[in-house]
Amino acid sequence: QVQLVESGGGLVQPGGSLRLSCAASGSIFSINAMGWYRQAPGKQRDMVATITSDGSTNYADSMRGRFTISRDNAKNTVYLQMNSLEPEDTAVYLCYGNIRSRMWIKALDYWGQGTQVTVSS
């Protein structure tokens, strides 16, 4: 069984910063892409940023330049540094990983439970 557990969310004022972490644990043979998505109430889930196992990154246009995704492969952990936060960034942030649990098993997508980020004065 594979688990993804996020941490680091909370309440921050506009213009502030937060750093999210997501650690994958359990039966893991290899991890391909990892990333962050977010979902605000009544809205669809949107991609924030993704990162491949070799460090190639991709960002949604509205986050480019403000958010930075990184990962520590030795710790099976992905991070999201969020700067210059705006009220529009308020959402539940969900961690994603494309993970192979055994060498002979196809990689599957796993999701964390999410962490709330609220940007408000």
mmCIF file of C-alpha atoms in Angstrom:
data_model
loop_
_atom_site.group_PDB
_atom_site.id
_atom_site.type_symbol
_atom_site.label_atom_id
_atom_site.label_comp_id
_atom_site.label_asym_id
_atom_site.label_seq_id
_atom_site.Cartn_x
_atom_site.Cartn_y
_atom_site.Cartn_z
ATOM 1 C CA GLN A 1 0.000 0.000 0.000
ATOM 2 C CA VAL A 2 1.223 3.473 -0.884
ATOM 3 C CA GLN A 3 0.412 6.610 1.075
ATOM 4 C CA LEU A 4 1.023 10.265 0.358
ATOM 5 C CA VAL A 5 0.849 12.621 3.322
ATOM 6 C CA GLU A 6 0.905 16.392 2.912
ATOM 7 C CA SER A 7 1.903 18.954 5.503
ATOM 8 C CA GLY A 8 2.608 22.655 5.724
ATOM 9 C CA GLY A 9 -0.714 24.235 4.928
ATOM 10 C CA GLY A 10 -2.316 26.954 6.994
ATOM 11 C CA LEU A 11 -3.448 30.546 7.131
ATOM 12 C CA VAL A 12 -1.209 33.221 5.656
ATOM 13 C CA GLN A 13 -1.653 36.891 4.825
ATOM 14 C CA PRO A 14 -1.596 38.130 1.241
ATOM 15 C CA GLY A 15 1.982 38.456 0.061
ATOM 16 C CA GLY A 16 3.151 35.792 2.472
ATOM 17 C CA SER A 17 4.813 32.437 1.883
ATOM 18 C CA LEU A 18 4.205 28.810 2.728
ATOM 19 C CA ARG A 19 6.118 25.623 2.054
ATOM 20 C CA LEU A 20 4.186 22.424 1.502
ATOM 21 C CA SER A 21 5.688 18.971 1.840
ATOM 22 C CA CYS A 22 4.416 15.591 0.719
ATOM 23 C CA ALA A 23 6.040 12.332 1.704
ATOM 24 C CA ALA A 24 5.309 9.048 -0.033
ATOM 25 C CA SER A 25 5.583 5.897 2.032
ATOM 26 C CA GLY A 26 4.688 2.234 1.948
ATOM 27 C CA SER A 27 5.427 -0.265 -0.752
ATOM 28 C CA ILE A 28 7.437 1.771 -3.261
ATOM 29 C CA PHE A 29 9.664 0.420 -6.012
ATOM 30 C CA SER A 30 10.015 3.658 -7.967
ATOM 31 C CA ILE A 31 8.392 7.054 -8.326
ATOM 32 C CA ASN A 32 7.958 8.766 -11.662
ATOM 33 C CA ALA A 33 6.324 12.186 -11.696
ATOM 34 C CA MET A 34 5.159 13.913 -8.541
ATOM 35 C CA GLY A 35 3.239 17.102 -8.259
ATOM 36 C CA TRP A 36 0.711 19.381 -6.700
ATOM 37 C CA TYR A 37 -2.860 20.125 -7.669
ATOM 38 C CA ARG A 38 -5.350 22.384 -5.963
ATOM 39 C CA GLN A 39 -9.092 22.579 -5.659
ATOM 40 C CA ALA A 40 -11.097 25.522 -4.413
ATOM 41 C CA PRO A 41 -14.715 25.107 -3.241
ATOM 42 C CA GLY A 42 -17.041 24.671 -6.187
ATOM 43 C CA LYS A 43 -14.201 24.570 -8.694
ATOM 44 C CA GLN A 44 -12.405 21.860 -10.598
ATOM 45 C CA ARG A 45 -9.071 20.414 -9.572
ATOM 46 C CA ASP A 46 -6.256 22.277 -11.329
ATOM 47 C CA MET A 47 -2.617 21.406 -11.817
ATOM 48 C CA VAL A 48 -0.236 23.642 -9.891
ATOM 49 C CA ALA A 49 3.152 22.102 -10.699
ATOM 50 C CA THR A 50 4.712 18.770 -11.535
ATOM 51 C CA ILE A 51 8.231 17.404 -11.419
ATOM 52 C CA THR A 52 9.692 14.299 -13.041
ATOM 53 C CA SER A 53 12.140 11.901 -11.430
ATOM 54 C CA ASP A 54 15.030 13.651 -13.173
ATOM 55 C CA GLY A 55 13.903 17.094 -12.018
ATOM 56 C CA SER A 56 12.099 18.504 -15.039
ATOM 57 C CA THR A 57 9.353 20.854 -13.900
ATOM 58 C CA ASN A 58 6.110 22.176 -15.278
ATOM 59 C CA TYR A 59 3.978 24.962 -13.844
ATOM 60 C CA ALA A 60 0.539 26.371 -14.400
ATOM 61 C CA ASP A 61 0.894 29.826 -15.930
ATOM 62 C CA SER A 62 -0.585 31.663 -12.947
ATOM 63 C CA MET A 63 1.915 30.061 -10.539
ATOM 64 C CA ARG A 64 5.035 30.422 -12.648
ATOM 65 C CA GLY A 65 7.512 32.713 -10.944
ATOM 66 C CA ARG A 66 5.728 32.572 -7.577
ATOM 67 C CA PHE A 67 5.778 28.850 -6.820
ATOM 68 C CA THR A 68 8.726 26.458 -6.924
ATOM 69 C CA ILE A 69 8.426 22.688 -6.919
ATOM 70 C CA SER A 70 11.289 20.443 -5.860
ATOM 71 C CA ARG A 71 11.786 16.885 -4.699
ATOM 72 C CA ASP A 72 14.130 14.778 -2.626
ATOM 73 C CA ASN A 73 14.228 11.354 -4.252
ATOM 74 C CA ALA A 74 16.065 9.819 -1.307
ATOM 75 C CA LYS A 75 13.176 10.809 0.957
ATOM 76 C CA ASN A 76 10.385 10.191 -1.576
ATOM 77 C CA THR A 77 9.253 13.726 -0.838
ATOM 78 C CA VAL A 78 8.048 16.578 -2.990
ATOM 79 C CA TYR A 79 7.915 20.215 -1.892
ATOM 80 C CA LEU A 80 6.071 23.298 -3.026
ATOM 81 C CA GLN A 81 7.461 26.683 -2.042
ATOM 82 C CA MET A 82 4.746 29.278 -2.469
ATOM 83 C CA ASN A 83 5.626 32.973 -2.411
ATOM 84 C CA SER A 84 3.624 36.147 -2.999
ATOM 85 C CA LEU A 85 0.446 34.348 -2.092
ATOM 86 C CA GLU A 86 -2.856 35.871 -3.131
ATOM 87 C CA PRO A 87 -6.392 35.281 -1.842
ATOM 88 C CA GLU A 88 -7.073 33.492 -5.135
ATOM 89 C CA ASP A 89 -4.558 30.844 -4.099
ATOM 90 C CA THR A 90 -6.879 29.706 -1.316
ATOM 91 C CA ALA A 91 -7.665 26.035 -1.893
ATOM 92 C CA VAL A 92 -7.013 22.510 -0.768
ATOM 93 C CA TYR A 93 -3.636 21.493 -2.144
ATOM 94 C CA LEU A 94 -3.287 17.843 -3.060
ATOM 95 C CA CYS A 95 -0.120 15.898 -3.617
ATOM 96 C CA TYR A 96 0.138 13.471 -6.509
ATOM 97 C CA GLY A 97 2.570 10.712 -7.344
ATOM 98 C CA ASN A 98 2.881 8.243 -10.209
ATOM 99 C CA ILE A 99 4.293 5.306 -8.304
ATOM 100 C CA ARG A 100 5.291 1.752 -9.057
ATOM 101 C CA SER A 101 4.887 -0.406 -5.969
ATOM 102 C CA ARG A 102 6.604 -3.476 -7.454
ATOM 103 C CA MET A 103 8.943 -3.927 -10.396
ATOM 104 C CA TRP A 104 6.372 -6.046 -12.247
ATOM 105 C CA ILE A 105 3.404 -3.789 -11.517
ATOM 106 C CA LYS A 106 2.409 -0.861 -13.702
ATOM 107 C CA ALA A 107 2.826 2.554 -12.094
ATOM 108 C CA LEU A 108 -0.390 3.998 -10.699
ATOM 109 C CA ASP A 109 -1.491 7.467 -9.676
ATOM 110 C CA TYR A 110 -1.783 8.068 -5.955
ATOM 111 C CA TRP A 111 -3.187 11.103 -4.176
ATOM 112 C CA GLY A 112 -2.826 12.559 -0.721
ATOM 113 C CA GLN A 113 -5.735 13.738 1.398
ATOM 114 C CA GLY A 114 -4.899 17.382 0.846
ATOM 115 C CA THR A 115 -3.833 20.301 2.984
ATOM 116 C CA GLN A 116 -5.775 23.544 3.303
ATOM 117 C CA VAL A 117 -4.109 26.788 2.302
ATOM 118 C CA THR A 118 -5.991 29.962 3.173
ATOM 119 C CA VAL A 119 -4.727 33.373 2.108
ATOM 120 C CA SER A 120 -6.542 36.108 3.959
ATOM 121 C CA SER A 121 -5.912 39.257 5.917
#
